[in-house]
PDB file of C-alpha atoms in Angstrom:
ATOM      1  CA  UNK A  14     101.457 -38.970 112.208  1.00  0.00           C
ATOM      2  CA  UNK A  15     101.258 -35.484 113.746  1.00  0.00           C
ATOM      3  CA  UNK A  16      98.879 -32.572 113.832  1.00  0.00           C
ATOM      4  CA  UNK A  17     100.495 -29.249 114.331  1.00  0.00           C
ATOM      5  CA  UNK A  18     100.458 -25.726 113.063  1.00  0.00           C
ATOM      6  CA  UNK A  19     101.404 -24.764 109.269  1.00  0.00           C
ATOM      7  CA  UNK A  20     104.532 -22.595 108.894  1.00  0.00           C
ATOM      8  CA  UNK A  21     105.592 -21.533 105.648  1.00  0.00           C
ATOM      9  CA  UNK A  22     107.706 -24.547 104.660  1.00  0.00           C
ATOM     10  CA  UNK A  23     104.373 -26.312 104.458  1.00  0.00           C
ATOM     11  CA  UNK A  24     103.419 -24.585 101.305  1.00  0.00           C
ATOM     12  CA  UNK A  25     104.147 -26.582  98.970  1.00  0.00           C
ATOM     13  CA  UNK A  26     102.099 -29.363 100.446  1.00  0.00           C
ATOM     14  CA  UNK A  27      99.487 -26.999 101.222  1.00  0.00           C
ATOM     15  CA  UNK A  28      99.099 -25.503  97.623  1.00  0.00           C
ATOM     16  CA  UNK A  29      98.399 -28.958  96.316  1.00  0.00           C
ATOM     17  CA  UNK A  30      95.790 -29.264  99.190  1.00  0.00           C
ATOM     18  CA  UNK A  31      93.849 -25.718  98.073  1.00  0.00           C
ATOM     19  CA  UNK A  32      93.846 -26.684  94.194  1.00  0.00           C
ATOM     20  CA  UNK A  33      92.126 -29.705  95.201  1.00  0.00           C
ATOM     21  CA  UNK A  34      89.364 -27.129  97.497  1.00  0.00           C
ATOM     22  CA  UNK A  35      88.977 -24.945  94.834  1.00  0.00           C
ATOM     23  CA  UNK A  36      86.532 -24.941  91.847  1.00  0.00           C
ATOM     24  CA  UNK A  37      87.490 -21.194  91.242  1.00  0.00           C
ATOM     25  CA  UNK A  38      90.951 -22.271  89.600  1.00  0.00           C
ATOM     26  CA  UNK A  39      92.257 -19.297  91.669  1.00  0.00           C
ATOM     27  CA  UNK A  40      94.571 -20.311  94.849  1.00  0.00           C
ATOM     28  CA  UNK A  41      97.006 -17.444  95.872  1.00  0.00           C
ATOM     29  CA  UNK A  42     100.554 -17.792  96.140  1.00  0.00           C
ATOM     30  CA  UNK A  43     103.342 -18.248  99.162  1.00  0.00           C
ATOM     31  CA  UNK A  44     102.584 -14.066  99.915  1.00  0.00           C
ATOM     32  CA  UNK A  45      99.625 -14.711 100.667  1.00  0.00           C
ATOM     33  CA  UNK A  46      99.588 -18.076 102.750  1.00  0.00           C
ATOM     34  CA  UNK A  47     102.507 -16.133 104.700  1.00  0.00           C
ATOM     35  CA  UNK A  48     100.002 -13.532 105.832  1.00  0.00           C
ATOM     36  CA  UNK A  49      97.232 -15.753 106.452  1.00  0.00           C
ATOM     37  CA  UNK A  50      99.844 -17.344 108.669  1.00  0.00           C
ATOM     38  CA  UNK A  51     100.782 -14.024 110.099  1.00  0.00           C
ATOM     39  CA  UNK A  52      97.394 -13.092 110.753  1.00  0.00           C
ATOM     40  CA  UNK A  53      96.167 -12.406 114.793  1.00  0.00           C
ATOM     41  CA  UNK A  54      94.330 -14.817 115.675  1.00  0.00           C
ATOM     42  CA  UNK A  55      94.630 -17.200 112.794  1.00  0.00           C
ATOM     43  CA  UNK A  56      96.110 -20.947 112.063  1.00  0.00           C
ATOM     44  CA  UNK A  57      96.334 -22.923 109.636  1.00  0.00           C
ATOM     45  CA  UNK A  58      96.348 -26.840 111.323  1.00  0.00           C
ATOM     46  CA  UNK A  59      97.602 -29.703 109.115  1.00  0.00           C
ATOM     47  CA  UNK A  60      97.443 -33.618 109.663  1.00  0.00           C
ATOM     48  CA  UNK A  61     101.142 -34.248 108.168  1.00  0.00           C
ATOM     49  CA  UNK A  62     102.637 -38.026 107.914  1.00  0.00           C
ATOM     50  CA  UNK A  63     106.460 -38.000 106.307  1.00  0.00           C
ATOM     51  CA  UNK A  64     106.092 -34.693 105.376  1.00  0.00           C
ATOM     52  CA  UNK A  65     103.058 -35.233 103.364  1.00  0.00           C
ATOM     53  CA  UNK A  66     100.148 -33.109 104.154  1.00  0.00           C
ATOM     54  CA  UNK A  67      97.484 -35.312 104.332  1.00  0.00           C
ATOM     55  CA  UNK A  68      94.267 -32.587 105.781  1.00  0.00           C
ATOM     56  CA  UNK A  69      94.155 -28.655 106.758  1.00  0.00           C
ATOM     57  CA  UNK A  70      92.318 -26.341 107.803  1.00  0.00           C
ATOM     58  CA  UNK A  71      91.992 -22.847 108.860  1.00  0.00           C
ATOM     59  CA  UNK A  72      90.966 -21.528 112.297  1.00  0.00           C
ATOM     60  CA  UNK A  73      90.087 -17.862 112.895  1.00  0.00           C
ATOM     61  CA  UNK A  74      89.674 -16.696 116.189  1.00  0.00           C
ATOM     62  CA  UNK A  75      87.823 -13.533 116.530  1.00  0.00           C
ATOM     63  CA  UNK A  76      87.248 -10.987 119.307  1.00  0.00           C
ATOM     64  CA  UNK A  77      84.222 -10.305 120.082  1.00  0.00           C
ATOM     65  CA  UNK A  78      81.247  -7.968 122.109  1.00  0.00           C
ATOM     66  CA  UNK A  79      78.648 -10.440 122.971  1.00  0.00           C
ATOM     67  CA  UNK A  80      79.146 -13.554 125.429  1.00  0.00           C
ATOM     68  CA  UNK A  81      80.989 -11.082 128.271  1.00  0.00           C
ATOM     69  CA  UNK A  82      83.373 -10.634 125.159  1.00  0.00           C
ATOM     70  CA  UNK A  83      84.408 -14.178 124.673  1.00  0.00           C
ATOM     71  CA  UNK A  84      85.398 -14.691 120.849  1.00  0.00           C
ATOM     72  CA  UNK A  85      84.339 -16.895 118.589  1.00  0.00           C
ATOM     73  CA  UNK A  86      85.957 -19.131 116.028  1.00  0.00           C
ATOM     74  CA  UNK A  87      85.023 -19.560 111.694  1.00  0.00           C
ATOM     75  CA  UNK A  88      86.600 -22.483 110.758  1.00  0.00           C
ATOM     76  CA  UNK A  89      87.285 -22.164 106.230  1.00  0.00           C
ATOM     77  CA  UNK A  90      89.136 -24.083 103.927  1.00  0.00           C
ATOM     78  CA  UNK A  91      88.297 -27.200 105.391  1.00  0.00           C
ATOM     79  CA  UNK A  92      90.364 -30.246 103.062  1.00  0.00           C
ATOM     80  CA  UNK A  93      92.037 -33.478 102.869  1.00  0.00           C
ATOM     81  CA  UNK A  94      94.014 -34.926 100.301  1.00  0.00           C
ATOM     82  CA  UNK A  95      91.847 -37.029  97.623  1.00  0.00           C
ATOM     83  CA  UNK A  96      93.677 -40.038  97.882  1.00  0.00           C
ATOM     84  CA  UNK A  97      92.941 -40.099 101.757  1.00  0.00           C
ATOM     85  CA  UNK A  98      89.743 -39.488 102.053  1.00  0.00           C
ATOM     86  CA  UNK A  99      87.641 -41.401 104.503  1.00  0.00           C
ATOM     87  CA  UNK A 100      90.652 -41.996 106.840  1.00  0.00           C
ATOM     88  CA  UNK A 101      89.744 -39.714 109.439  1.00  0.00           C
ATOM     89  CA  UNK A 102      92.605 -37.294 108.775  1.00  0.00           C
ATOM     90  CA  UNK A 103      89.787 -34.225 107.689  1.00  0.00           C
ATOM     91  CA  UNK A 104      88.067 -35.451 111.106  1.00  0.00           C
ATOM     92  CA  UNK A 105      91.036 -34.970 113.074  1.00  0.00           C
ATOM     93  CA  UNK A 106      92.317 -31.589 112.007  1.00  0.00           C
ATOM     94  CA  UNK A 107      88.674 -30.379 112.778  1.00  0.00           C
ATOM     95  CA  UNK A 108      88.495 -31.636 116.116  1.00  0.00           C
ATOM     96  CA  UNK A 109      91.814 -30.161 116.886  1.00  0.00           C
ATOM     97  CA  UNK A 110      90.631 -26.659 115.049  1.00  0.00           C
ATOM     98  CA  UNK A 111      87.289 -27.255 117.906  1.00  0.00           C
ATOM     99  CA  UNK A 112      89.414 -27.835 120.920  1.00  0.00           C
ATOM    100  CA  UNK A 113      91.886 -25.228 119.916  1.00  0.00           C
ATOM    101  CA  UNK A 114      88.847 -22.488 119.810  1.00  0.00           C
ATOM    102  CA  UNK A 115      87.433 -24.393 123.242  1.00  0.00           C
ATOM    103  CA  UNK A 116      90.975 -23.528 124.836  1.00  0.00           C
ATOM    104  CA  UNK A 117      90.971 -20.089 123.513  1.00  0.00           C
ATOM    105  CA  UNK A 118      87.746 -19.222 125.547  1.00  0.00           C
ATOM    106  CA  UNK A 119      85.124 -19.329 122.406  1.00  0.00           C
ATOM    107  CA  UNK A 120      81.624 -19.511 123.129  1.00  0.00           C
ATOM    108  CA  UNK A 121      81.350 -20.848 119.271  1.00  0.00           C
ATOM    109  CA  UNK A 122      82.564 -22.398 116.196  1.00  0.00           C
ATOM    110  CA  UNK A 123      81.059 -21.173 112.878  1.00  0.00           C
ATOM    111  CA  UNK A 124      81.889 -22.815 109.410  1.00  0.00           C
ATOM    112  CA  UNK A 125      79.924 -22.405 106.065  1.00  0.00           C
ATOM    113  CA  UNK A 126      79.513 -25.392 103.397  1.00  0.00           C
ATOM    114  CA  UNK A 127      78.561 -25.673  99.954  1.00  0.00           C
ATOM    115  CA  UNK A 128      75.860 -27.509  98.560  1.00  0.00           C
ATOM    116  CA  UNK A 129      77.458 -29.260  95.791  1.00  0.00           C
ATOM    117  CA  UNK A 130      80.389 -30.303  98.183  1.00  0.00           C
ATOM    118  CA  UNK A 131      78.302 -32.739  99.792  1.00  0.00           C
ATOM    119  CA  UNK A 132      80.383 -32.366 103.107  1.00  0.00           C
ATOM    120  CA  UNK A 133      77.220 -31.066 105.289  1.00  0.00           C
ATOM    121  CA  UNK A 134      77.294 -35.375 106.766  1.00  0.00           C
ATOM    122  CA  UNK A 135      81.073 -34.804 107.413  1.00  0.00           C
ATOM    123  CA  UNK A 136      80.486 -31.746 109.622  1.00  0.00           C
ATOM    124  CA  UNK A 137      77.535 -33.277 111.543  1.00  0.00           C
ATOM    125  CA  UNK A 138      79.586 -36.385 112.481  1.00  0.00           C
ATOM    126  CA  UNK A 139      82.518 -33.529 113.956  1.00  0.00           C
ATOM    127  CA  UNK A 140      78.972 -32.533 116.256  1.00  0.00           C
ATOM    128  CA  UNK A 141      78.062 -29.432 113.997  1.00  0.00           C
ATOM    129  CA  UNK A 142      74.413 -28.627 113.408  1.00  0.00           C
ATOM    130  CA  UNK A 143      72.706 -26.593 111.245  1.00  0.00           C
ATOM    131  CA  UNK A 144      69.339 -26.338 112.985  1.00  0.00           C
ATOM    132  CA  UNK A 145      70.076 -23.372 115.068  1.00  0.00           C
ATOM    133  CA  UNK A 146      71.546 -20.653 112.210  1.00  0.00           C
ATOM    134  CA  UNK A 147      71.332 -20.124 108.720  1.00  0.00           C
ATOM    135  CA  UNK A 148      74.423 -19.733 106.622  1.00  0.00           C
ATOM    136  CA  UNK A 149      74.158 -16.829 104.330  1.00  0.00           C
ATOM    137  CA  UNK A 150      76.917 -14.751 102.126  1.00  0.00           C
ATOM    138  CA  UNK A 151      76.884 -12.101  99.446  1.00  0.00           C
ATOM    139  CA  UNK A 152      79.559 -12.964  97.166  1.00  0.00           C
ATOM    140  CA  UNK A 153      81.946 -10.026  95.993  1.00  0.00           C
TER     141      UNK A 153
END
């Protein structure tokens, strides 16, 4: 088993991974995981076994003006394969995603949940909390 950076010849693995994320029924195509990919600042980190992608996620690292400008890190599209959930793979790409924002100098690590995901246990058990900050979004 290995946990290591995305590249593009993970997409196929990957697309199966954000249909199963996804209520919208809208995942974008190779394009558009390239630039994510591409993207300062941004990885994509998958827990892979024989080529199958078994959890991902996506850490953004982001400069910033506060803290003696150290940046800080959203974590999004947080997922691990159906059939392998409960195995620790989803916990092990996020504590990679943590210590990969730690290493980078981030004074924090942000992430936003849904309700009807019922993941909120998940992320306290990686050491998140959502006692100091409230989560809000406009959707566009």
């Amino acid at each position: 088993m290995m946990l290591r950076a995305l590249t593009i010849e993970d997409w196929p693995e990957a697309e199966a991974l954000y249909w199963e994320l996804t209520a919208s029924g809208a995942v974008a195509g190779r394009d558009a995981f390239a630039a994510v990919l591409n993207h300062v600042g941004t990885s994509v980190y998958g827990q892979v076994q024989d080529s199958a992608l078994l959890a991902m996620a996506t850490l953004h690292i982001l400069p910033n003006m506060t803290y003696a400008g150290r940046p800080y890190a959203l974590i999004e599209n947080v997922v691990a394969a159906k059939a392998t959930r409960g195995q620790g793979h989803g916990k092990a790409v996020m504590k990679h995603c943590i210590a990969q924002a730690q290493a980078a100098g981030c004074y924090k690590v942000m992430l936003l949940t849904g309700e009807a995901r019922k993941a909120r246990g998940f992320y306290e058990a990686v050491g998140f909390s959502s006692d100091e900050k409230h989560g809000m979004i406009i959707r566009l």
